[in-house]
Short mmCIF file of C-alpha atoms and ligand atoms in Angstrom, two decimals:
data_model
loop_
_atom_site.label_atom_id
_atom_site.label_comp_id
_atom_site.label_asym_id
_atom_site.label_seq_id
_atom_site.Cartn_x
_atom_site.Cartn_y
_atom_site.Cartn_z
CA UNK O 1492 74.88 -54.66 -36.48
CA UNK O 1493 75.00 -51.22 -37.04
CA UNK O 1494 73.13 -48.65 -34.74
CA UNK O 1495 71.14 -47.12 -37.93
CA UNK O 1496 69.64 -50.93 -38.28
CA UNK O 1497 68.76 -51.12 -34.68
CA UNK O 1498 67.34 -47.75 -34.42
CA UNK O 1499 63.64 -48.69 -35.87
CA UNK O 1500 63.15 -51.37 -32.94
CA UNK O 1501 64.15 -49.05 -30.19
CA UNK O 1502 62.20 -46.46 -31.30
CA UNK O 1503 59.01 -49.15 -31.37
CA UNK O 1504 59.72 -49.58 -27.53
CA UNK O 1505 59.07 -45.78 -27.19
CA UNK O 1506 55.27 -44.65 -26.67
CA UNK O 1507 53.79 -42.43 -29.57
CA UNK O 1508 51.80 -41.01 -26.80
CA UNK O 1509 52.38 -39.90 -23.07
CA UNK O 1510 49.65 -38.39 -21.31
CA UNK O 1511 50.03 -37.49 -17.54
CA UNK O 1512 47.98 -35.82 -14.80
CA UNK O 1513 45.68 -34.68 -17.48
CA UNK O 1514 42.76 -32.62 -15.62
CA UNK O 1515 39.77 -30.27 -16.84
CA UNK O 1516 37.25 -28.66 -14.76
CA UNK O 1517 34.14 -26.79 -15.89
CA UNK O 1518 34.01 -24.05 -13.72
CA UNK O 1519 33.36 -26.24 -10.46
CA UNK O 1520 32.22 -29.24 -12.26
CA UNK O 1521 35.36 -31.88 -12.72
CA UNK O 1522 34.92 -33.09 -16.22
CA UNK O 1523 38.06 -35.27 -16.37
CA UNK O 1524 40.53 -35.71 -13.24
CA UNK O 1525 44.62 -36.84 -13.29
CA UNK O 1526 44.57 -39.26 -16.12
CA UNK O 1527 47.64 -40.65 -17.41
CA UNK O 1528 48.66 -43.52 -19.60
CA UNK O 1529 50.89 -44.33 -22.61
CA UNK O 1530 50.02 -45.71 -25.96
CA UNK O 1531 52.35 -47.40 -28.41
CA UNK O 1532 52.06 -47.55 -31.88
CA UNK O 1533 49.64 -50.03 -33.01
CA UNK O 1534 47.68 -50.24 -29.80
CA UNK O 1535 44.15 -49.62 -29.28
CA UNK O 1536 42.99 -48.21 -26.29
CA UNK O 1537 39.41 -48.39 -25.56
CA UNK O 1538 37.80 -45.56 -22.85
CA UNK O 1539 34.39 -47.16 -21.36
CA UNK O 1540 31.97 -45.55 -18.50
CA UNK O 1541 28.96 -44.35 -18.37
CA UNK O 1542 27.15 -41.22 -19.51
CA UNK O 1543 28.99 -38.43 -18.18
CA UNK O 1544 31.88 -39.90 -16.83
CA UNK O 1545 34.30 -37.92 -18.91
CA UNK O 1546 34.88 -39.44 -22.01
CA UNK O 1547 34.25 -37.04 -24.61
CA UNK O 1548 36.14 -34.46 -22.55
CA UNK O 1549 39.34 -36.83 -22.47
CA UNK O 1550 39.01 -37.11 -25.82
CA UNK O 1551 38.76 -33.23 -26.55
CA UNK O 1552 41.64 -32.43 -24.48
CA UNK O 1553 43.63 -35.06 -26.17
CA UNK O 1554 42.44 -33.67 -29.55
CA UNK O 1555 43.47 -30.04 -28.58
CA UNK O 1556 40.32 -28.98 -28.93
CA UNK O 1557 39.77 -27.82 -25.21
CA UNK O 1558 42.57 -27.10 -23.32
CA UNK O 1559 43.34 -28.72 -19.96
CA UNK O 1560 43.23 -27.20 -16.53
CA UNK O 1561 46.12 -28.82 -15.88
CA UNK O 1562 48.31 -31.89 -16.87
CA UNK O 1563 50.37 -32.70 -20.07
CA UNK O 1564 50.34 -34.61 -23.73
CA UNK O 1565 53.30 -35.42 -25.16
CA UNK O 1566 53.65 -36.80 -28.82
CA UNK O 1567 56.50 -38.49 -30.69
CA UNK O 1568 56.73 -36.67 -34.00
CA UNK O 1569 57.66 -38.45 -36.92
CA UNK O 1570 61.24 -37.13 -36.73
CA UNK O 1571 61.24 -39.14 -33.24
CA UNK O 1572 61.11 -36.16 -31.07
CA UNK O 1573 58.47 -36.37 -28.36
CA UNK O 1574 57.12 -32.90 -28.20
CA UNK O 1575 54.34 -31.43 -25.80
CA UNK O 1576 51.29 -30.87 -28.23
CA UNK O 1577 50.39 -27.77 -26.07
CA UNK O 1578 53.57 -26.04 -26.40
CA UNK O 1579 53.55 -26.49 -30.76
CA UNK O 1580 52.55 -23.66 -32.40
CA UNK O 1581 49.08 -23.16 -33.77
CA UNK O 1582 50.50 -24.14 -37.21
CA UNK O 1583 52.41 -26.97 -36.03
CA UNK O 1584 49.38 -28.27 -34.33
CA UNK O 1585 47.47 -27.98 -37.37
CA UNK O 1586 49.34 -29.64 -39.43
CA UNK O 1587 49.60 -32.83 -37.12
CA UNK O 1588 45.75 -32.79 -36.70
CA UNK O 1589 45.29 -32.69 -40.47
CA UNK O 1590 47.84 -35.16 -41.56
CA UNK O 1591 49.49 -37.73 -38.66
CA UNK O 1592 46.23 -37.45 -36.56
CA UNK O 1593 42.70 -38.50 -37.37
CA UNK O 1594 39.53 -37.95 -35.42
CA UNK O 1595 36.64 -39.73 -36.21
CA UNK O 1596 33.32 -38.22 -34.59
CA UNK O 1597 30.20 -40.11 -33.53
CA UNK O 1598 28.26 -37.61 -35.91
CA UNK O 1599 29.72 -37.88 -39.33
CA UNK O 1600 28.52 -34.85 -40.38
CA UNK O 1601 30.62 -33.17 -38.00
CA UNK O 1602 33.45 -34.78 -39.52
CA UNK O 1603 32.83 -34.64 -43.17
CA UNK O 1604 31.75 -31.54 -45.72
CA UNK O 1605 28.80 -32.49 -46.47
CA UNK O 1606 28.24 -30.53 -49.68
CA UNK O 1607 31.18 -31.24 -51.41
CA UNK O 1608 31.63 -34.38 -53.17
CA UNK O 1609 33.05 -37.73 -51.04
CA UNK O 1610 35.99 -37.31 -53.18
CA UNK O 1611 36.71 -34.08 -52.52
CA UNK O 1612 36.28 -34.75 -48.73
CA UNK O 1613 38.83 -37.79 -49.07
CA UNK O 1614 41.23 -35.63 -51.16
CA UNK O 1615 41.09 -33.03 -48.83
CA UNK O 1616 43.64 -34.28 -46.43
CA UNK O 1617 45.86 -35.27 -49.03
CA UNK O 1618 46.10 -31.55 -49.93
CA UNK O 1619 46.96 -30.40 -46.75
CA UNK O 1620 49.83 -32.65 -47.45
CA UNK O 1621 50.67 -30.63 -50.33
CA UNK O 1622 49.78 -32.85 -52.94
CA UNK O 1623 48.49 -30.79 -55.89
CA UNK O 1624 48.31 -33.34 -58.75
CA UNK O 1625 44.42 -33.65 -59.24
CA UNK O 1626 45.06 -37.37 -60.97
CA UNK O 1627 46.78 -38.41 -58.07
CA UNK O 1628 44.62 -37.28 -55.85
CA UNK O 1629 41.45 -38.72 -57.22
CA UNK O 1630 42.84 -41.87 -57.77
CA UNK O 1631 43.88 -42.59 -53.87
CA UNK O 1632 40.32 -41.36 -53.12
CA UNK O 1633 39.13 -43.82 -55.48
CA UNK O 1634 41.45 -46.38 -53.34
CA UNK O 1635 40.12 -45.11 -50.10
CA UNK O 1636 36.33 -45.44 -51.37
CA UNK O 1637 36.64 -49.13 -52.34
CA UNK O 1638 38.52 -49.82 -49.54
CA UNK O 1639 35.68 -48.68 -47.35
CA UNK O 1640 33.30 -50.60 -49.41
CA UNK O 1641 31.87 -47.20 -50.94
CA UNK O 1642 31.13 -47.68 -54.63
CA UNK O 1643 33.39 -45.45 -56.53
CA UNK O 1644 30.82 -44.13 -59.03
CA UNK O 1645 29.69 -42.51 -56.17
CA UNK O 1646 32.90 -40.59 -55.62
CA UNK O 1647 31.32 -36.93 -57.34
CA UNK O 1648 28.26 -37.12 -54.78
CA UNK O 1649 28.40 -35.14 -51.74
CA UNK O 1650 27.72 -37.30 -48.34
CA UNK O 1651 24.33 -35.73 -47.21
CA UNK O 1652 23.07 -38.12 -49.91
CA UNK O 1653 24.82 -40.97 -48.27
CA UNK O 1654 23.35 -43.08 -45.46
CA UNK O 1655 24.47 -43.29 -42.11
CA UNK O 1656 26.84 -46.25 -42.28
CA UNK O 1657 28.21 -45.10 -45.41
CA UNK O 1658 29.02 -41.58 -44.43
CA UNK O 1659 30.96 -43.18 -41.31
CA UNK O 1660 32.76 -45.36 -44.05
CA UNK O 1661 33.66 -42.12 -45.76
CA UNK O 1662 34.66 -40.03 -42.93
CA UNK O 1663 36.95 -43.29 -41.48
CA UNK O 1664 38.37 -42.97 -45.18
CA UNK O 1665 39.06 -38.90 -44.87
CA UNK O 1666 40.50 -39.88 -41.66
CA UNK O 1667 43.21 -42.55 -43.01
CA UNK O 1668 43.87 -41.29 -46.49
CA UNK O 1669 47.03 -39.38 -44.82
CA UNK O 1670 48.31 -42.63 -43.15
CA UNK O 1671 48.12 -41.23 -39.80
CA UNK O 1672 49.58 -42.71 -36.67
CA UNK O 1673 47.18 -41.55 -34.08
CA UNK O 1674 43.64 -41.78 -34.43
CA UNK O 1675 40.82 -40.56 -32.12
CA UNK O 1676 37.43 -41.99 -32.43
CA UNK O 1677 34.15 -40.82 -30.38
CA UNK O 1678 31.48 -43.12 -30.60
CA UNK O 1679 32.08 -44.17 -34.12
CA UNK O 1680 29.74 -46.69 -34.61
CA UNK O 1681 27.26 -45.10 -32.15
CA UNK O 1682 24.22 -44.09 -34.09
CA UNK O 1683 24.35 -47.05 -36.74
CA UNK O 1684 21.80 -50.00 -36.54
CA UNK O 1685 23.45 -53.71 -35.54
CA UNK O 1686 23.92 -55.32 -38.55
CA UNK O 1687 26.02 -51.99 -39.80
CA UNK O 1688 27.70 -51.48 -36.66
CA UNK O 1689 29.16 -54.90 -37.17
CA UNK O 1690 30.33 -54.50 -40.74
CA UNK O 1691 32.03 -51.24 -39.98
CA UNK O 1692 33.84 -52.64 -36.85
CA UNK O 1693 35.16 -55.76 -38.71
CA UNK O 1694 36.26 -52.91 -41.52
CA UNK O 1695 37.58 -50.90 -38.99
CA UNK O 1696 39.74 -53.77 -37.09
CA UNK O 1697 40.89 -54.95 -40.36
CA UNK O 1698 42.32 -51.63 -41.33
CA UNK O 1699 44.11 -50.76 -37.77
CA UNK O 1700 45.70 -54.34 -37.93
CA UNK O 1701 47.11 -53.58 -41.09
CA UNK O 1702 48.14 -50.26 -40.97
CA UNK O 1703 49.33 -50.68 -37.41
CA UNK O 1704 47.21 -47.50 -36.47
CA UNK O 1705 47.40 -46.44 -32.73
CA UNK O 1706 43.82 -45.65 -31.66
CA UNK O 1707 42.22 -43.97 -28.88
CA UNK O 1708 38.53 -45.07 -29.14
CA UNK O 1709 35.59 -44.00 -26.86
CA UNK O 1710 32.43 -46.12 -26.32
CA UNK O 1711 29.96 -46.95 -23.54
CA UNK O 1712 29.42 -50.35 -25.49
CA UNK O 1713 31.53 -52.73 -23.82
CA UNK O 1714 31.06 -55.41 -26.98
CA UNK O 1715 32.61 -52.73 -29.30
CA UNK O 1716 35.71 -52.88 -26.94
CA UNK O 1717 35.96 -55.86 -26.58
CA UNK O 1718 36.37 -56.59 -30.23
CA UNK O 1719 38.62 -53.68 -31.07
CA UNK O 1720 40.69 -52.94 -28.27
CA UNK O 1721 43.89 -54.00 -26.76
CA UNK O 1722 43.51 -52.19 -23.30
CA UNK O 1723 40.97 -50.33 -21.65
CA UNK O 1724 40.25 -47.64 -19.36
CA UNK O 1725 37.11 -47.73 -17.15
CA UNK O 1726 36.26 -43.86 -16.35
CA UNK O 1727 33.64 -43.01 -13.71
CA UNK O 1728 33.15 -39.26 -12.49
CA UNK O 1729 36.14 -38.11 -14.52
CA UNK O 1730 38.59 -40.71 -12.96
CA UNK O 1731 40.04 -43.49 -14.66
CA UNK O 1732 39.11 -46.28 -11.86
CA UNK O 1733 40.34 -49.28 -13.77
CA UNK O 1734 42.58 -50.10 -16.01
CA UNK O 1735 44.36 -52.97 -18.14
CA UNK O 1736 44.30 -55.71 -21.02
CA UNK O 1737 40.79 -55.49 -22.39
CA UNK O 1738 39.97 -59.41 -21.98
CA UNK O 1739 41.55 -59.28 -18.83
CA UNK O 1740 39.29 -56.10 -17.59
CA UNK O 1741 36.16 -57.58 -18.90
CA UNK O 1742 36.87 -61.48 -17.95
CA UNK O 1743 37.63 -60.70 -14.06
CA UNK O 1744 37.27 -56.93 -13.20
CA UNK O 1745 38.44 -55.66 -10.08
CA UNK O 1746 35.90 -52.74 -9.15
CA UNK O 1747 32.48 -53.07 -8.26
CA UNK O 1748 31.72 -50.55 -10.45
CA UNK O 1749 33.61 -52.27 -13.16
CA UNK O 1750 31.88 -55.45 -12.39
CA UNK O 1751 28.32 -53.82 -12.20
CA UNK O 1752 29.13 -52.44 -15.97
CA UNK O 1753 30.29 -55.88 -17.00
CA UNK O 1754 27.52 -57.49 -15.29
CA UNK O 1755 24.84 -54.86 -16.57
CA UNK O 1756 26.10 -55.77 -19.79
CA UNK O 1757 25.47 -59.53 -19.39
CA UNK O 1758 22.12 -59.22 -18.49
CA UNK O 1759 20.50 -57.53 -21.06
N1 ATP I 966 30.79 -27.93 -22.28
C1 ATP I 966 30.88 -28.35 -20.71
N2 ATP I 966 30.18 -27.25 -19.80
C2 ATP I 966 30.19 -27.67 -18.67
N3 ATP I 966 30.39 -29.03 -18.34
C3 ATP I 966 30.57 -29.60 -19.33
C4 ATP I 966 30.79 -29.44 -20.45
N4 ATP I 966 31.14 -30.50 -21.48
C5 ATP I 966 30.88 -31.61 -20.64
N5 ATP I 966 30.58 -31.36 -19.03
C6 ATP I 966 30.41 -32.21 -17.93
O1 ATP I 966 31.74 -32.63 -17.46
C7 ATP I 966 31.21 -34.22 -17.07
C8 ATP I 966 31.73 -35.06 -18.65
O2 ATP I 966 31.27 -35.20 -19.32
P1 ATP I 966 31.65 -35.54 -20.99
O3 ATP I 966 30.96 -35.28 -21.71
O4 ATP I 966 32.70 -35.88 -20.81
O5 ATP I 966 31.21 -37.33 -20.27
P2 ATP I 966 31.06 -38.36 -21.43
O6 ATP I 966 31.49 -39.62 -20.71
O7 ATP I 966 31.38 -38.11 -22.70
O8 ATP I 966 29.52 -39.22 -21.32
P3 ATP I 966 28.62 -39.27 -22.94
O9 ATP I 966 29.15 -41.06 -22.79
O10 ATP I 966 26.80 -38.90 -22.53
O11 ATP I 966 29.01 -38.84 -24.27
C9 ATP I 966 30.20 -33.94 -17.61
O12 ATP I 966 29.47 -33.80 -15.84
C10 ATP I 966 29.27 -33.05 -18.04
O13 ATP I 966 27.89 -32.58 -17.81
MG1 MG I 967 30.54 -38.25 -24.67
#
């Protein structure tokens, strides 16, 4: 077999994202301490831990919304080159964020433009990729509204006229329309009631599997982590205290703190 045919497989063994020694201090207070992990294409990593344990700090660092005190984040670009994300030019980084990466906020209003139409919210990311044909963009926006189960006759309505669950689905459509390879999510089902949450998680799980997305998802909900993630990282006071395959960690937690987290959920 030729080397060219072997190349894609060899490629897939390499991580998409390699994080090491990632540390953030807010003044004297640690936000996150010496966090490291690899993430492979198609892999879903959940980050769990109590309030204030550093989950959002870590996600903000990964998304380059926050500058680390130290540590590195390396990302495999579409051309195969591993790049230090912090050494990208501002223009390169912005393009990455708008196309190859997605970020789903807990509060959909932060991830959407609330006053422009749902269709424009989805189409905007395609335009960032250089698409200019109005008909094509609208067709893709429609297709994505369908995929996230939003009635296509709402395409011209602004998200501020949508329910919480619809907004969150629109935010997901907006992020996934560019076929990103990495999606970061901060409590994507946090503010929703339980039945809406279950449907959204189902949808998310299907999309992630279909598209082979790599995902880092922050949640305080172990049931959400169990449902969507392959691997789990437990944080406490800024540090990762336990990590492993999700089912293993939840079924047989090693650290007393993780045992407490798991048992406190079961008691509810
Ligand atoms: N902008 C900030 N300035 C100062 N300290 C901060 C800031 N943001 C977070 N921190 C501190 O960093 C630590 C980690 O906070 P972080 O928001 O990452 O926690 P979290 O795990 O996301 O919590 P939650 O589940 O409540 O969202 C906390 O001690 C917090 O007080
Ligand atoms: Mg948080």
